[in-house]
Structure formats: C-alpha cells, structure tokens
Amino acid sequence: MKQYSGIIFSTMYALFFRVLVECNVVEINSWTYIILVPIIIGFIPFILDKKLILESRVKSAFFPIISVSLFLVIAFISRLEDLGCALFLFPPYVVFSLAISMFLRAIFREYDDTDSSNTITKNSLFIVAIPILLGNVEKLFEKREEQFTVSDKIIIKVPKQKIWKKLYSVPDLSNYIETSAFNYFGFPNPVRSRYDKKSNTRLGYFSNGIVLNESVGYSKPFEELSFKINVDKSDLEQSQTFSHILKNKNLVFNRISYQLRNIGNHSTELTLVCDYKVKSNLPFYGELWSKRIIEDFEEKLLKALKNQSENIPVR
C-alpha cells in the first residue's frame, strides 16, 4: 500500500484545491489551478518516495496519469465537476503532471543517484503550499478580456416568413437535432424555447435541464432577431460547467443573432451569429474550447431548425 501513497496523496491534493475553488480561495480558470496544481501533482510522489519513482520509469509515467484520472472520477461522482469540466481539465493536468514527473526523474537520476535522502523536507512542504499563495495573488490581477465572433449559416427550403415565427418560440427540436461528441461530455442540446411578449423574455430549455433566460435586444421583422442572456435569472444548477463559466463571467455572451435572407422565392439563408468575450488568465485555452463548443452548437441548432422546417426527422 505504501508504494501507492504518491497516487493517494496526489489525488487528495487535487481534490483539496477543487474544494478551495468552491470556497473562492482559488479561481478555476487560472494559471494556478490549470497549470501549477498539476505540476505539484507530478512532484508529490518524489516527496513521499523518491527511490520508488527513480527505480521505475513506468511508475514515473503512470502515477500522474492515474492520480489525475482518479481525481476527476471522484470529483464527478461527488458532483464537484461534470463531464464538461473534466474535459477541460484532463489535458493540461495530464500533460503538466506527467512532464514534471519525467523531468524530475531525469534530473534526480543524473545528479542524485546516490539518493542520500528520501524524506519530506521543509522546502518540499513549502513547494506544495505555493499554489495557495499564488492563487490568492493571481486573484488580485485583472483578467485579460478578448472579443470573438462565431457564425454559421444554412439554406432552408422554406420562405423566411415561416422561419421567423419559430425563432421567438422554437417548437420541440428533440426529433430533429443530431448528437455530437460534446453531448457525451455533458454539453446539452437545445430542446425548445418559449417567448413571453409582455416581459420580452424567452426561456430556452436544454436537454440537461438548464434553462436560459433571454431578452430580445433587437428585432427587425423577417430580417434579424437578437437575444441577450440574463445569467442571473437563468437556471444553471444542473450543469457545473455552465454555472462556472457563465456565473463567474469567464464567458460572456454579448449578443446572439439570427439573420435571414431570401434565396429565390421559396428558400432562406439563415445565419446564426454569436458575439462573446472570454475573460480569463488563460485566454488562449478559453478561446480554444469556447470556439469549438459554440461552433458545434450553432451547426446542430441550424440543422435542427432546417430539419424541423422541412419536416425531416433525424434517425
């Protein structure tokens, strides 16, 4: 059992920092949590039993991978994370923890092969505590903010007057929308929406139970319709990913617009445009995932509206 103490303590360490995120001590979308914590995960086995890691290249490689995987499984089971968050965390956690583990093994074998010490030192304990200190310091700095636009379009063989009616209150799309890889990681499909003219509010219902509260920002009949998400009024409790990203304003949707254009007498070009901003200490990572997810969402939604309008159910 002792030989697996590195895995056990690395997993506990990662879970401890996940709890600190819930307590708002460390931010989830930060250098500290995304990069520094996995580096320490790769370092912990050397603190506990340096000889064991130096003697086995397999353990040096697999201890970090097993620790990260076990951490994410426990976080998922305990509902600290959902599959969407695990998808974000798994690549950097594996890469950085594995890289530091292999690097330390190479360094120790080159310069410390006599291994005169195999105990936890005060310096080691300080290194383990560094993320807590830096996490608090990082919160003091203003996050970088970048604007992005993602758009997609589709041709629907229906006049735009008939499509326009469905954009406010979208009928049930369950039989018309496709499933993509992102759905298996907990990202939902849109199901339907209901518009209330008095409050100028549209409620968008999704397959995982979340409900987005949206208000109409701009409307030009049969040409353009724009919505803005009211995060504070939305029900996001069923998704840790949506809750973290939207409530913490890591991802802010400025405007979601439908644009319609006649193509001949009986067809319409429907364009879906999403203007949003990523606010993060790691904007490149947020940009990478947000663009992929929004592109996937837009493509499926437009195809579903086309299939529904042309009455072509998905098999």
Short mmCIF file of C-alpha atoms in Angstrom, two decimals:
data_model
loop_
_atom_site.label_atom_id
_atom_site.label_comp_id
_atom_site.label_asym_id
_atom_site.label_seq_id
_atom_site.Cartn_x
_atom_site.Cartn_y
_atom_site.Cartn_z
CA MET A 1 0.00 0.00 0.00
CA LYS A 2 2.89 2.34 0.80
CA GLN A 3 4.12 2.28 -2.79
CA TYR A 4 0.83 3.82 -3.92
CA SER A 5 0.90 6.65 -1.39
CA GLY A 6 2.03 9.03 -4.16
CA ILE A 7 -1.20 8.38 -6.07
CA ILE A 8 -3.36 8.69 -2.96
CA PHE A 9 -1.85 11.96 -1.76
CA SER A 10 -1.73 13.47 -5.26
CA THR A 11 -5.42 12.72 -5.69
CA MET A 12 -6.24 14.19 -2.26
CA TYR A 13 -4.16 17.26 -3.09
CA ALA A 14 -6.10 17.87 -6.32
CA LEU A 15 -9.43 17.39 -4.51
CA PHE A 16 -8.31 19.80 -1.80
CA PHE A 17 -7.72 22.52 -4.38
CA ARG A 18 -11.05 21.75 -6.05
CA VAL A 19 -12.69 22.44 -2.68
CA LEU A 20 -10.69 25.69 -2.43
CA VAL A 21 -12.22 26.68 -5.75
CA GLU A 22 -15.69 26.18 -4.25
CA CYS A 23 -14.62 28.34 -1.29
CA ASN A 24 -13.41 31.05 -3.70
CA VAL A 25 -9.84 30.81 -2.42
CA VAL A 26 -8.52 29.85 -5.87
CA GLU A 27 -10.16 30.52 -9.23
CA ILE A 28 -10.80 27.57 -11.53
CA ASN A 29 -9.84 29.42 -14.71
CA SER A 30 -6.36 30.45 -13.59
CA TRP A 31 -2.68 29.66 -14.08
CA THR A 32 -2.59 28.35 -10.52
CA TYR A 33 -5.36 25.79 -10.90
CA ILE A 34 -4.83 24.77 -14.55
CA ILE A 35 -1.01 24.64 -14.60
CA LEU A 36 0.62 24.89 -11.16
CA VAL A 37 -1.58 22.38 -9.33
CA PRO A 38 -0.92 19.57 -11.86
CA ILE A 39 2.81 20.35 -11.67
CA ILE A 40 2.67 19.75 -7.91
CA ILE A 41 0.68 16.55 -8.54
CA GLY A 42 3.64 15.29 -10.57
CA PHE A 43 6.02 16.39 -7.80
CA ILE A 44 4.27 14.77 -4.80
CA PRO A 45 5.40 11.14 -5.44
CA PHE A 46 9.03 12.33 -5.29
CA ILE A 47 8.37 13.92 -1.90
CA LEU A 48 6.90 10.72 -0.49
CA ASP A 49 9.18 8.07 -2.00
CA LYS A 50 11.88 9.27 -4.35
CA LYS A 51 13.56 5.87 -4.60
CA LEU A 52 10.41 4.18 -5.84
CA ILE A 53 9.99 6.63 -8.70
CA LEU A 54 13.67 6.62 -9.65
CA GLU A 55 13.67 2.83 -9.89
CA SER A 56 10.66 2.62 -12.19
CA ARG A 57 10.05 4.59 -15.38
CA VAL A 58 6.55 3.06 -15.56
CA LYS A 59 5.60 4.44 -12.13
CA SER A 60 7.06 7.82 -13.03
CA ALA A 61 4.79 7.93 -16.09
CA PHE A 62 1.63 6.32 -14.77
CA PHE A 63 1.41 7.73 -11.24
CA PRO A 64 0.46 11.24 -12.51
CA ILE A 65 -2.00 9.85 -15.09
CA ILE A 66 -3.70 7.61 -12.52
CA SER A 67 -3.80 10.43 -9.95
CA VAL A 68 -5.42 12.87 -12.39
CA SER A 69 -7.91 10.27 -13.61
CA LEU A 70 -8.84 9.27 -10.06
CA PHE A 71 -9.24 12.91 -9.03
CA LEU A 72 -11.62 13.66 -11.91
CA VAL A 73 -13.65 10.48 -11.32
CA ILE A 74 -14.11 11.32 -7.63
CA ALA A 75 -14.90 14.95 -8.47
CA PHE A 76 -17.51 13.77 -10.98
CA ILE A 77 -19.11 11.26 -8.59
CA SER A 78 -19.23 13.86 -5.81
CA ARG A 79 -20.69 16.42 -8.29
CA LEU A 80 -17.81 18.82 -7.82
CA GLU A 81 -17.34 18.53 -11.59
CA ASP A 82 -19.39 17.34 -14.51
CA LEU A 83 -18.01 15.71 -17.64
CA GLY A 84 -17.65 19.07 -19.36
CA CYS A 85 -15.29 20.39 -16.68
CA ALA A 86 -13.39 17.10 -16.73
CA LEU A 87 -12.92 17.55 -20.48
CA PHE A 88 -11.32 20.96 -19.85
CA LEU A 89 -9.08 19.79 -17.02
CA PHE A 90 -7.86 16.40 -18.21
CA PRO A 91 -5.43 17.52 -20.99
CA PRO A 92 -3.46 20.16 -19.02
CA TYR A 93 -3.49 18.10 -15.82
CA VAL A 94 -2.07 15.04 -17.55
CA VAL A 95 0.44 16.98 -19.66
CA PHE A 96 1.90 19.10 -16.84
CA SER A 97 1.92 16.43 -14.12
CA LEU A 98 3.47 13.87 -16.47
CA ALA A 99 6.05 16.33 -17.81
CA ILE A 100 7.27 17.36 -14.33
CA SER A 101 7.37 13.74 -13.18
CA MET A 102 9.54 12.63 -16.10
CA PHE A 103 11.69 15.75 -15.82
CA LEU A 104 12.35 15.26 -12.09
CA ARG A 105 13.17 11.60 -12.62
CA ALA A 106 15.74 12.50 -15.26
CA ILE A 107 17.27 15.22 -13.06
CA PHE A 108 17.48 13.06 -9.92
CA ARG A 109 18.95 10.12 -11.81
CA GLU A 110 21.59 12.39 -13.35
CA TYR A 111 22.63 14.37 -10.27
CA ASP A 112 21.30 12.48 -7.26
CA ASP A 113 21.71 8.79 -8.00
CA THR A 114 23.21 8.15 -4.53
CA ASP A 115 19.82 9.15 -3.08
CA SER A 116 21.08 10.06 0.35
CA SER A 117 17.72 11.49 1.36
CA ASN A 118 14.26 10.04 0.88
CA THR A 119 12.24 12.11 3.37
CA ILE A 120 9.91 15.09 3.24
CA THR A 121 11.81 18.33 3.76
CA LYS A 122 10.66 21.81 4.78
CA ASN A 123 11.43 23.03 1.26
CA SER A 124 9.21 20.31 -0.16
CA LEU A 125 6.33 21.33 2.09
CA PHE A 126 6.77 24.96 1.01
CA ILE A 127 6.58 23.97 -2.67
CA VAL A 128 3.31 22.10 -2.03
CA ALA A 129 1.86 25.24 -0.41
CA ILE A 130 2.90 27.61 -3.24
CA PRO A 131 -0.37 27.30 -5.23
CA ILE A 132 -2.39 28.61 -2.28
CA LEU A 133 -0.20 31.72 -2.07
CA LEU A 134 -0.03 32.34 -5.81
CA GLY A 135 -3.74 31.59 -6.23
CA ASN A 136 -4.60 34.47 -3.90
CA VAL A 137 -2.09 36.78 -5.57
CA GLU A 138 -3.42 35.89 -9.03
CA LYS A 139 -6.93 36.93 -8.00
CA LEU A 140 -5.68 40.49 -7.48
CA PHE A 141 -4.77 40.93 -11.15
CA GLU A 142 -7.29 41.97 -13.76
CA LYS A 143 -8.18 39.15 -16.16
CA ARG A 144 -7.47 39.53 -19.84
CA GLU A 145 -10.55 40.11 -21.95
CA GLU A 146 -10.84 39.23 -25.64
CA GLN A 147 -13.78 39.55 -28.04
CA PHE A 148 -14.78 36.82 -30.50
CA THR A 149 -17.45 36.21 -33.12
CA VAL A 150 -18.56 32.78 -34.33
CA SER A 151 -21.13 32.43 -37.11
CA ASP A 152 -22.63 29.68 -39.23
CA LYS A 153 -25.28 29.63 -41.94
CA ILE A 154 -27.59 27.18 -43.65
CA ILE A 155 -30.05 27.16 -46.56
CA ILE A 156 -33.62 26.21 -45.62
CA LYS A 157 -36.14 25.44 -48.36
CA VAL A 158 -38.87 27.45 -46.70
CA PRO A 159 -39.81 31.17 -47.05
CA LYS A 160 -38.36 33.32 -44.28
CA GLN A 161 -41.82 34.36 -43.06
CA LYS A 162 -42.43 30.79 -41.85
CA ILE A 163 -38.99 30.53 -40.24
CA TRP A 164 -39.38 33.87 -38.44
CA LYS A 165 -42.35 32.58 -36.42
CA LYS A 166 -40.21 29.79 -34.95
CA LEU A 167 -37.28 31.94 -33.83
CA TYR A 168 -39.11 33.51 -30.88
CA SER A 169 -40.72 30.32 -29.60
CA VAL A 170 -38.90 27.34 -31.06
CA PRO A 171 -41.02 24.15 -31.18
CA ASP A 172 -39.59 20.95 -29.71
CA LEU A 173 -36.38 20.03 -31.57
CA SER A 174 -35.87 16.61 -29.95
CA ASN A 175 -36.68 14.65 -33.13
CA TYR A 176 -34.69 16.95 -35.40
CA ILE A 177 -31.36 17.60 -33.67
CA GLU A 178 -28.23 15.48 -34.02
CA THR A 179 -25.93 14.22 -31.27
CA SER A 180 -22.25 15.19 -31.32
CA ALA A 181 -19.19 14.19 -29.30
CA PHE A 182 -19.65 17.20 -27.00
CA ASN A 183 -23.03 15.86 -25.85
CA TYR A 184 -21.31 12.81 -24.34
CA PHE A 185 -19.25 15.17 -22.17
CA GLY A 186 -22.32 16.81 -20.69
CA PHE A 187 -22.85 19.70 -23.11
CA PRO A 188 -26.58 19.87 -23.79
CA ASN A 189 -28.66 20.22 -26.93
CA PRO A 190 -31.36 22.88 -27.17
CA VAL A 191 -34.84 21.40 -26.82
CA ARG A 192 -37.35 24.26 -27.20
CA SER A 193 -37.99 27.86 -26.23
CA ARG A 194 -40.98 29.88 -25.05
CA TYR A 195 -41.37 33.62 -25.59
CA ASP A 196 -43.42 35.94 -23.36
CA LYS A 197 -44.30 39.16 -25.19
CA LYS A 198 -45.23 41.10 -22.03
CA SER A 199 -41.87 40.65 -20.35
CA ASN A 200 -39.98 40.46 -23.66
CA THR A 201 -38.36 37.30 -22.31
CA ARG A 202 -37.59 33.99 -23.93
CA LEU A 203 -36.88 30.86 -21.89
CA GLY A 204 -34.60 28.38 -23.65
CA TYR A 205 -34.86 24.79 -22.40
CA PHE A 206 -31.93 22.39 -22.80
CA SER A 207 -31.60 18.61 -22.69
CA ASN A 208 -29.70 18.56 -19.37
CA GLY A 209 -32.32 20.60 -17.50
CA ILE A 210 -30.80 24.07 -17.61
CA VAL A 211 -33.00 26.99 -18.61
CA LEU A 212 -31.56 30.15 -20.15
CA ASN A 213 -33.40 33.41 -19.57
CA GLU A 214 -33.02 35.63 -22.64
CA SER A 215 -34.36 39.03 -23.56
CA VAL A 216 -34.90 40.32 -27.09
CA GLY A 217 -32.37 43.06 -27.77
CA TYR A 218 -33.16 43.87 -31.40
CA SER A 219 -35.86 42.83 -33.83
CA LYS A 220 -36.32 43.72 -37.49
CA PRO A 221 -39.20 41.55 -38.77
CA PHE A 222 -38.16 38.81 -41.19
CA GLU A 223 -34.55 40.07 -41.27
CA GLU A 224 -32.82 39.98 -37.87
CA LEU A 225 -33.56 38.92 -34.30
CA SER A 226 -31.08 39.28 -31.42
CA PHE A 227 -31.10 37.93 -27.88
CA LYS A 228 -29.09 38.63 -24.75
CA ILE A 229 -28.69 36.04 -21.97
CA ASN A 230 -29.71 37.11 -18.46
CA VAL A 231 -27.36 34.90 -16.45
CA ASP A 232 -28.68 35.90 -13.00
CA LYS A 233 -32.22 34.86 -13.98
CA SER A 234 -31.19 31.61 -15.69
CA ASP A 235 -31.37 28.18 -14.06
CA LEU A 236 -27.87 26.71 -14.37
CA GLU A 237 -27.82 24.39 -11.36
CA GLN A 238 -27.90 21.21 -13.46
CA SER A 239 -24.53 21.96 -15.07
CA GLN A 240 -21.31 22.71 -13.18
CA THR A 241 -19.69 23.73 -16.46
CA PHE A 242 -22.33 26.33 -17.39
CA SER A 243 -22.52 27.56 -13.81
CA HIS A 244 -18.74 28.12 -13.51
CA ILE A 245 -18.28 29.66 -16.93
CA LEU A 246 -21.31 31.94 -17.02
CA LYS A 247 -21.74 32.96 -13.38
CA ASN A 248 -18.03 33.70 -12.96
CA LYS A 249 -18.16 35.65 -16.24
CA ASN A 250 -15.31 33.68 -17.79
CA LEU A 251 -17.53 33.57 -20.87
CA VAL A 252 -19.93 36.45 -21.57
CA PHE A 253 -22.38 36.37 -24.47
CA ASN A 254 -22.82 39.90 -25.76
CA ARG A 255 -25.31 39.08 -28.48
CA ILE A 256 -26.83 36.03 -30.18
CA SER A 257 -28.44 36.93 -33.52
CA TYR A 258 -30.44 35.25 -36.25
CA GLN A 259 -30.21 36.85 -39.69
CA LEU A 260 -32.50 35.88 -42.57
CA ARG A 261 -32.05 36.45 -46.30
CA ASN A 262 -34.22 35.35 -49.21
CA ILE A 263 -32.70 32.83 -51.62
CA GLY A 264 -35.07 32.78 -54.56
CA ASN A 265 -38.80 32.67 -53.88
CA HIS A 266 -39.03 29.67 -51.57
CA SER A 267 -35.71 29.36 -49.74
CA THR A 268 -33.99 31.25 -46.93
CA GLU A 269 -30.40 31.65 -45.83
CA LEU A 270 -30.45 31.54 -42.03
CA THR A 271 -27.31 32.80 -40.26
CA LEU A 272 -26.62 32.40 -36.55
CA VAL A 273 -24.07 34.85 -35.12
CA CYS A 274 -22.64 34.68 -31.62
CA ASP A 275 -20.66 37.65 -30.28
CA TYR A 276 -18.96 36.83 -27.00
CA LYS A 277 -15.93 37.61 -24.88
CA VAL A 278 -13.57 35.39 -22.93
CA LYS A 279 -12.38 36.84 -19.63
CA SER A 280 -9.59 34.73 -18.20
CA ASN A 281 -6.00 34.47 -17.03
CA LEU A 282 -5.67 31.78 -19.71
CA PRO A 283 -7.47 33.33 -22.71
CA PHE A 284 -5.82 31.02 -25.26
CA TYR A 285 -7.26 27.96 -23.52
CA GLY A 286 -10.68 29.55 -23.11
CA GLU A 287 -10.67 30.62 -26.76
CA LEU A 288 -9.79 27.10 -27.93
CA TRP A 289 -12.66 25.38 -26.13
CA SER A 290 -15.30 28.12 -26.44
CA LYS A 291 -14.89 28.31 -30.20
CA ARG A 292 -15.17 24.53 -30.65
CA ILE A 293 -18.24 24.26 -28.42
CA ILE A 294 -20.07 27.27 -29.92
CA GLU A 295 -19.34 26.13 -33.50
CA ASP A 296 -20.71 22.68 -32.66
CA PHE A 297 -23.81 24.20 -31.02
CA GLU A 298 -24.54 26.58 -33.92
CA GLU A 299 -24.15 23.88 -36.55
CA LYS A 300 -26.51 21.48 -34.75
CA LEU A 301 -29.11 24.16 -33.99
CA LEU A 302 -29.23 25.43 -37.57
CA LYS A 303 -29.52 21.87 -38.93
CA ALA A 304 -32.30 21.14 -36.43
CA LEU A 305 -34.22 24.27 -37.49
CA LYS A 306 -33.78 23.24 -41.12
CA ASN A 307 -34.92 19.68 -40.46
CA GLN A 308 -37.90 20.89 -38.44
CA SER A 309 -38.92 23.49 -41.03
CA GLU A 310 -38.61 20.98 -43.86
CA ASN A 311 -40.07 18.22 -41.64
CA ILE A 312 -37.04 15.91 -41.88
CA PRO A 313 -36.69 13.95 -38.61
CA VAL A 314 -33.22 12.73 -37.56
CA ARG A 315 -32.93 8.94 -37.47
#
